[in-house]
């Protein structure tokens, strides 16, 4: 895998077949070039949390730039006997010529607001659907989970260790990328380090310790190879009777004479709270107060919180399967819905109705704003409006619940600041955004999360952040619903 | 993506960094070429089920064949400043020269038996660890889940629809492959169809219906494009008042005059049981008894069972997120443990001890046998022995529980047949197995599952299949544990 392998793969056919059967219909019916607007949004935060971290935009950009049907792809599609040669010819020259607007990667986001808006020819908007969703759903899920885990570590570094339990190679590599955006300090997955310049970490497994005649010899060998970066796994035989005493001897007999310091020990089994306290005491008595203790046994945000509440003496954490697949909540339910059609230069809003109120879409070509309270600098609400609405913060602003018409709130003039969330990524097929490093995205994400009230980040019963509508949008939505009922 | 894109990617660095820091130690200590034996096994069936489907072997073979460090990889590893130039030179020429034995892909398997055994130089065995685990863990998880879902559909076809909710591109593509091995009839994911010759299916989304002035026009357009394969999504507006009546009109007014038959309708929201019964009645009254009804709304094995128990009139199912990430149980906990070291031509068994009895490994270089009862042809137990043990089925055979020494069972001579489960895949770096089509693997899997008692497949409290040890192996294990205690 080379440095930018991700940008060279043709992932075009990672697509539901119905995108192509629909595309073929548009092609045959002559409406393939009709301009349409699709919104990508999600309805529910993972783990019943209070927010999500939007991630995956960079890979979506690469997918769009790389989008093409190879000769081999065409040959395969021909073999399905569902498409005629005109259509296959069309696909061979296919590229995305539309516009994509998206919230910046790393931004904390909320249910039912458009994270991505696609304005494109119908056939193009349809063909990118699956790829867009799988990219954003996967990375937003893992970035959000990472935030939760990191938050509960209260400033102690968390390392991502999950590759072996990932759902395939991309889940390992892009999952590590997303976890880093969400806040982990590094990953064990080398491919993620190579592709995204993420710090990589790793020392030894039990098999290494077992490969020597005894634990002391194993530790000694490792210390001699990595005197500056020596973290010893102390639970292969008996943590307190063998592992920690051997680690102490290595620190004193091997490293100190070299002028080096043992960096840390790692606990990977047993009662981590108890073992960490005993190990800390043993290290301290030996004068090794500088040796850190890390833990890595099936941890998640709740276990880390519990360990710290018990006074466990832990300085860092390695988190595996519970993070890399977001085990407790392994699906980010992003959807992609038609919200408008352009006819004779007019944008005609479309709505998807449902018996389930939460599943009714917000119609039209729209904008998303975040409203900040000037006094605290904290975000108060997100506001969805039609695309042609302008907010004047020198005037009072009334914002409305998405479905309960009696719920609204007025924000006083000159007490708030407005920021638009979506930025142009592609305009008429041309990439107009910037490519950021994962580190930059991570830093931006931290900064934006700090602009939200802490109550949003609570694991249990988080504050329900407002995502409201403008009066104009709400009225239009209600009118459409009433018309549909007739 | 071309037809065999999977075999061209270099996934070598999808690896935990500790594989390399350990490898570097072996390299520096001079024991890198020591022959060792590792077993890959798992401890618990997903979803508390009674078995798992072993899958991913073909991709593991491709990973091993493709294993190499590119110039770019070496450059990246150099930048970490953890390895010297001798080691980096060694990696540049690295290839796998060891032997791999594995259970055939698609075989139903059970906890604690070696699915894969690697006999290789220490450094090579370590370097393939992460790749081996992520490959097998992912696909075995999804194949196992697919079996559960398909089983509850009781002969009705199940389609895999999950790409958009997958955990990355590989999760979508290889997940569809694994789901097919597990028993689904097809997938919506085109890349999986292209790469693995899996049947692909797909018709339309709600956006297609919304793109027309009304539902009838949308259905008509689709019927004209695909008269031979017309499945209409009937829930965009109102299933019973609009969707089904329009579908009936299309069948009668558009398709019948062409000599064609409407193939089916699809329900994607609402009370599927109720709607399917009402829709079936409406179709039947209209003389359209041949039109099938499919459902696809957040289904899993339990919902499908419940729908059929309610008498829902459904002929096929589309299953998305609950299958593609095995939502209710998204981790397959396969591990890779050192079981023996070769010294001066002697194989020295190794054991990993733990306070947790289930976590104690079975030491030594071993074989796995499946024992079939001659009378019924059904499997009775799997038996793990040392590699040099031979089973003579003309003699009584006593098999022993893995840890409870008082639990054993004697099988009478001439009442059973023995089959060895692992076959050689690589011998001294040379591929010695065969490459099978996914269809062949699927057929083989079905055949092997049919050789197990049905009670193993129960969703709740499945029969606990025996995976036992030979007397020799159990005695050796106990002796080792006693020695460790001293």
Short mmCIF file of N, CA and C in Angstrom, two decimals, chain A residues 308-390:
data_model
loop_
_atom_site.label_atom_id
_atom_site.label_comp_id
_atom_site.label_asym_id
_atom_site.label_seq_id
_atom_site.Cartn_x
_atom_site.Cartn_y
_atom_site.Cartn_z
N UNK A 308 -11.68 4.68 36.39
CA UNK A 308 -11.19 5.93 36.97
C UNK A 308 -11.97 6.29 38.23
N UNK A 309 -13.29 5.98 38.22
CA UNK A 309 -14.08 6.22 39.43
C UNK A 309 -13.60 5.36 40.59
N UNK A 310 -13.06 4.20 40.27
CA UNK A 310 -12.53 3.31 41.33
C UNK A 310 -11.13 3.73 41.77
N UNK A 311 -10.61 4.77 41.18
CA UNK A 311 -9.27 5.20 41.54
C UNK A 311 -8.16 4.38 40.90
N UNK A 312 -8.48 3.69 39.82
CA UNK A 312 -7.45 2.90 39.13
C UNK A 312 -6.30 3.82 38.74
N UNK A 313 -5.08 3.30 38.88
CA UNK A 313 -3.88 4.09 38.62
C UNK A 313 -3.44 3.87 37.17
N UNK A 314 -4.15 4.51 36.27
CA UNK A 314 -3.90 4.29 34.85
C UNK A 314 -3.58 5.61 34.16
N UNK A 315 -2.58 5.56 33.29
CA UNK A 315 -2.14 6.77 32.60
C UNK A 315 -2.53 6.80 31.14
N UNK A 316 -2.86 5.65 30.57
CA UNK A 316 -3.32 5.62 29.19
C UNK A 316 -4.09 4.34 28.93
N UNK A 317 -4.79 4.31 27.81
CA UNK A 317 -5.66 3.18 27.49
C UNK A 317 -5.48 2.74 26.04
N UNK A 318 -5.57 1.44 25.82
CA UNK A 318 -5.66 0.91 24.46
C UNK A 318 -7.05 0.35 24.28
N UNK A 319 -7.74 0.77 23.24
CA UNK A 319 -9.12 0.32 23.04
C UNK A 319 -9.23 -0.37 21.68
N UNK A 320 -9.78 -1.57 21.69
CA UNK A 320 -9.83 -2.38 20.48
C UNK A 320 -11.21 -2.49 19.87
N UNK A 321 -11.81 -3.68 19.98
CA UNK A 321 -13.04 -3.98 19.26
C UNK A 321 -14.20 -3.05 19.59
N UNK A 322 -14.25 -2.57 20.82
CA UNK A 322 -15.39 -1.72 21.17
C UNK A 322 -15.37 -0.38 20.44
N UNK A 323 -14.19 0.02 20.01
CA UNK A 323 -14.06 1.27 19.25
C UNK A 323 -14.10 1.03 17.75
N UNK A 324 -13.32 0.08 17.25
CA UNK A 324 -13.12 -0.01 15.80
C UNK A 324 -14.39 -0.40 15.05
N UNK A 325 -15.32 -1.09 15.71
CA UNK A 325 -16.61 -1.34 15.07
C UNK A 325 -17.76 -0.66 15.82
N UNK A 326 -17.42 0.20 16.79
CA UNK A 326 -18.44 0.83 17.63
C UNK A 326 -19.43 -0.25 18.10
N UNK A 327 -18.88 -1.21 18.81
CA UNK A 327 -19.60 -2.45 19.11
C UNK A 327 -21.00 -2.24 19.69
N UNK A 328 -21.14 -1.30 20.59
CA UNK A 328 -22.44 -1.12 21.24
C UNK A 328 -23.46 -0.42 20.34
N UNK A 329 -23.01 0.09 19.21
CA UNK A 329 -23.92 0.83 18.33
C UNK A 329 -23.26 0.90 16.95
N UNK A 330 -23.27 -0.24 16.24
CA UNK A 330 -22.39 -0.36 15.07
C UNK A 330 -22.93 0.16 13.75
N UNK A 331 -23.99 0.97 13.79
CA UNK A 331 -24.53 1.51 12.54
C UNK A 331 -24.76 3.00 12.69
N UNK A 332 -24.29 3.77 11.72
CA UNK A 332 -24.62 5.18 11.65
C UNK A 332 -25.64 5.29 10.52
N UNK A 333 -26.86 5.68 10.88
CA UNK A 333 -27.95 5.54 9.92
C UNK A 333 -28.14 6.70 8.97
N UNK A 334 -27.08 7.17 8.35
CA UNK A 334 -27.22 8.26 7.39
C UNK A 334 -28.06 7.86 6.19
N UNK A 335 -28.89 8.77 5.75
CA UNK A 335 -29.74 8.53 4.58
C UNK A 335 -29.54 9.65 3.56
N UNK A 336 -30.07 9.46 2.37
CA UNK A 336 -29.84 10.35 1.24
C UNK A 336 -31.18 10.51 0.56
N UNK A 337 -31.76 11.69 0.69
CA UNK A 337 -33.14 11.85 0.26
C UNK A 337 -33.29 12.98 -0.75
N UNK A 338 -34.12 12.73 -1.72
CA UNK A 338 -34.47 13.74 -2.73
C UNK A 338 -35.22 14.87 -2.04
N UNK A 339 -34.75 16.11 -2.18
CA UNK A 339 -35.45 17.22 -1.51
C UNK A 339 -35.96 18.27 -2.49
N UNK A 340 -35.48 18.23 -3.73
CA UNK A 340 -36.01 19.18 -4.72
C UNK A 340 -35.66 18.73 -6.13
N UNK A 341 -36.46 19.23 -7.05
CA UNK A 341 -36.24 18.98 -8.48
C UNK A 341 -36.26 20.33 -9.17
N UNK A 342 -35.42 20.52 -10.14
CA UNK A 342 -35.44 21.79 -10.87
C UNK A 342 -36.17 21.59 -12.19
N UNK A 343 -37.15 22.44 -12.42
CA UNK A 343 -37.90 22.36 -13.69
C UNK A 343 -38.03 23.75 -14.26
N UNK A 344 -37.61 23.93 -15.50
CA UNK A 344 -37.66 25.25 -16.15
C UNK A 344 -37.05 26.33 -15.24
N UNK A 345 -35.94 26.00 -14.64
CA UNK A 345 -35.25 26.99 -13.81
C UNK A 345 -35.85 27.19 -12.42
N UNK A 346 -36.98 26.53 -12.15
CA UNK A 346 -37.63 26.65 -10.84
C UNK A 346 -37.24 25.47 -9.95
N UNK A 347 -36.90 25.76 -8.71
CA UNK A 347 -36.61 24.68 -7.76
C UNK A 347 -37.92 24.26 -7.09
N UNK A 348 -38.33 23.02 -7.31
CA UNK A 348 -39.59 22.54 -6.75
C UNK A 348 -39.28 21.60 -5.59
N UNK A 349 -39.57 22.04 -4.34
CA UNK A 349 -39.28 21.18 -3.19
C UNK A 349 -40.06 19.87 -3.25
N UNK A 350 -39.43 18.81 -2.77
CA UNK A 350 -40.08 17.50 -2.69
C UNK A 350 -40.04 17.06 -1.23
N UNK A 351 -41.01 16.28 -0.84
CA UNK A 351 -41.05 15.80 0.55
C UNK A 351 -41.32 14.31 0.54
N UNK A 352 -40.70 13.58 1.45
CA UNK A 352 -40.99 12.15 1.61
C UNK A 352 -41.85 12.03 2.86
N UNK A 353 -43.09 11.59 2.68
CA UNK A 353 -43.97 11.47 3.84
C UNK A 353 -43.84 10.09 4.46
N UNK A 354 -44.28 9.98 5.67
CA UNK A 354 -44.22 8.72 6.39
C UNK A 354 -45.19 8.79 7.55
N UNK A 355 -45.73 7.64 7.95
CA UNK A 355 -46.59 7.61 9.13
C UNK A 355 -45.78 7.98 10.36
N UNK A 356 -44.50 7.77 10.27
CA UNK A 356 -43.59 8.03 11.35
C UNK A 356 -43.08 9.47 11.23
N UNK A 357 -43.53 10.36 12.16
CA UNK A 357 -43.23 11.79 12.04
C UNK A 357 -41.74 12.07 11.85
N UNK A 358 -40.90 11.34 12.59
CA UNK A 358 -39.46 11.60 12.49
C UNK A 358 -38.91 11.28 11.11
N UNK A 359 -39.65 10.50 10.34
CA UNK A 359 -39.13 10.10 9.04
C UNK A 359 -39.55 11.05 7.91
N UNK A 360 -40.34 12.07 8.25
CA UNK A 360 -40.73 13.05 7.23
C UNK A 360 -39.52 13.94 6.95
N UNK A 361 -39.22 14.14 5.69
CA UNK A 361 -38.02 14.92 5.35
C UNK A 361 -38.32 16.42 5.34
N UNK A 362 -37.26 17.23 5.45
CA UNK A 362 -37.39 18.67 5.29
C UNK A 362 -37.20 19.01 3.81
N UNK A 363 -38.23 19.56 3.17
CA UNK A 363 -38.18 19.73 1.72
C UNK A 363 -37.31 20.92 1.29
N UNK A 364 -36.87 20.88 0.05
CA UNK A 364 -36.26 22.06 -0.57
C UNK A 364 -34.75 22.12 -0.51
N UNK A 365 -34.24 23.07 -1.29
CA UNK A 365 -32.80 23.37 -1.32
C UNK A 365 -32.55 24.32 -0.16
N UNK A 366 -31.64 23.93 0.75
CA UNK A 366 -31.59 24.60 2.04
C UNK A 366 -30.17 25.03 2.45
N UNK A 367 -30.13 25.78 3.52
CA UNK A 367 -28.87 26.11 4.18
C UNK A 367 -28.97 25.68 5.65
N UNK A 368 -27.82 25.45 6.27
CA UNK A 368 -27.79 25.14 7.71
C UNK A 368 -26.91 26.17 8.39
N UNK A 369 -27.45 26.79 9.42
CA UNK A 369 -26.70 27.77 10.19
C UNK A 369 -26.51 27.28 11.62
N UNK A 370 -25.40 27.68 12.22
CA UNK A 370 -25.23 27.44 13.66
C UNK A 370 -25.27 28.80 14.34
N UNK A 371 -26.09 28.87 15.38
CA UNK A 371 -26.29 30.14 16.08
C UNK A 371 -25.53 30.11 17.40
N UNK A 372 -24.65 31.08 17.58
CA UNK A 372 -23.84 31.15 18.80
C UNK A 372 -24.31 32.31 19.68
N UNK A 373 -24.35 32.07 20.96
CA UNK A 373 -24.70 33.10 21.93
C UNK A 373 -23.47 33.98 22.16
N UNK A 374 -23.62 35.26 21.95
CA UNK A 374 -22.45 36.14 22.06
C UNK A 374 -21.86 36.16 23.47
N UNK A 375 -22.72 36.09 24.47
CA UNK A 375 -22.26 36.19 25.85
C UNK A 375 -21.28 35.08 26.23
N UNK A 376 -21.57 33.84 25.77
CA UNK A 376 -20.76 32.69 26.18
C UNK A 376 -19.90 32.13 25.04
N UNK A 377 -20.24 32.50 23.84
CA UNK A 377 -19.55 31.93 22.69
C UNK A 377 -20.02 30.52 22.37
N UNK A 378 -21.02 30.03 23.12
CA UNK A 378 -21.49 28.66 22.93
C UNK A 378 -22.63 28.60 21.91
N UNK A 379 -22.69 27.47 21.20
CA UNK A 379 -23.76 27.26 20.23
C UNK A 379 -25.09 27.09 20.94
N UNK A 380 -26.13 27.74 20.40
CA UNK A 380 -27.47 27.64 20.99
C UNK A 380 -28.35 26.68 20.22
N UNK A 381 -28.20 26.69 18.90
CA UNK A 381 -29.09 25.90 18.05
C UNK A 381 -28.54 25.91 16.64
N UNK A 382 -28.95 24.91 15.87
CA UNK A 382 -28.73 24.95 14.43
C UNK A 382 -30.06 25.30 13.78
N UNK A 383 -29.98 25.99 12.67
CA UNK A 383 -31.20 26.47 12.02
C UNK A 383 -31.14 26.10 10.54
N UNK A 384 -32.19 25.44 10.08
CA UNK A 384 -32.27 25.07 8.67
C UNK A 384 -33.24 26.03 7.98
N UNK A 385 -32.81 26.62 6.88
CA UNK A 385 -33.66 27.57 6.14
C UNK A 385 -33.65 27.19 4.66
N UNK A 386 -34.54 27.81 3.90
CA UNK A 386 -34.41 27.70 2.46
C UNK A 386 -33.11 28.38 2.04
N UNK A 387 -32.65 28.02 0.87
CA UNK A 387 -31.33 28.48 0.42
C UNK A 387 -31.29 29.99 0.22
N UNK A 388 -32.43 30.61 -0.05
CA UNK A 388 -32.41 32.05 -0.35
C UNK A 388 -32.70 32.91 0.89
N UNK A 389 -32.76 32.28 2.06
CA UNK A 389 -33.02 33.08 3.26
C UNK A 389 -31.73 33.62 3.86
N UNK A 390 -31.80 34.86 4.31
CA UNK A 390 -30.64 35.49 4.93
C UNK A 390 -31.00 35.79 6.39
#
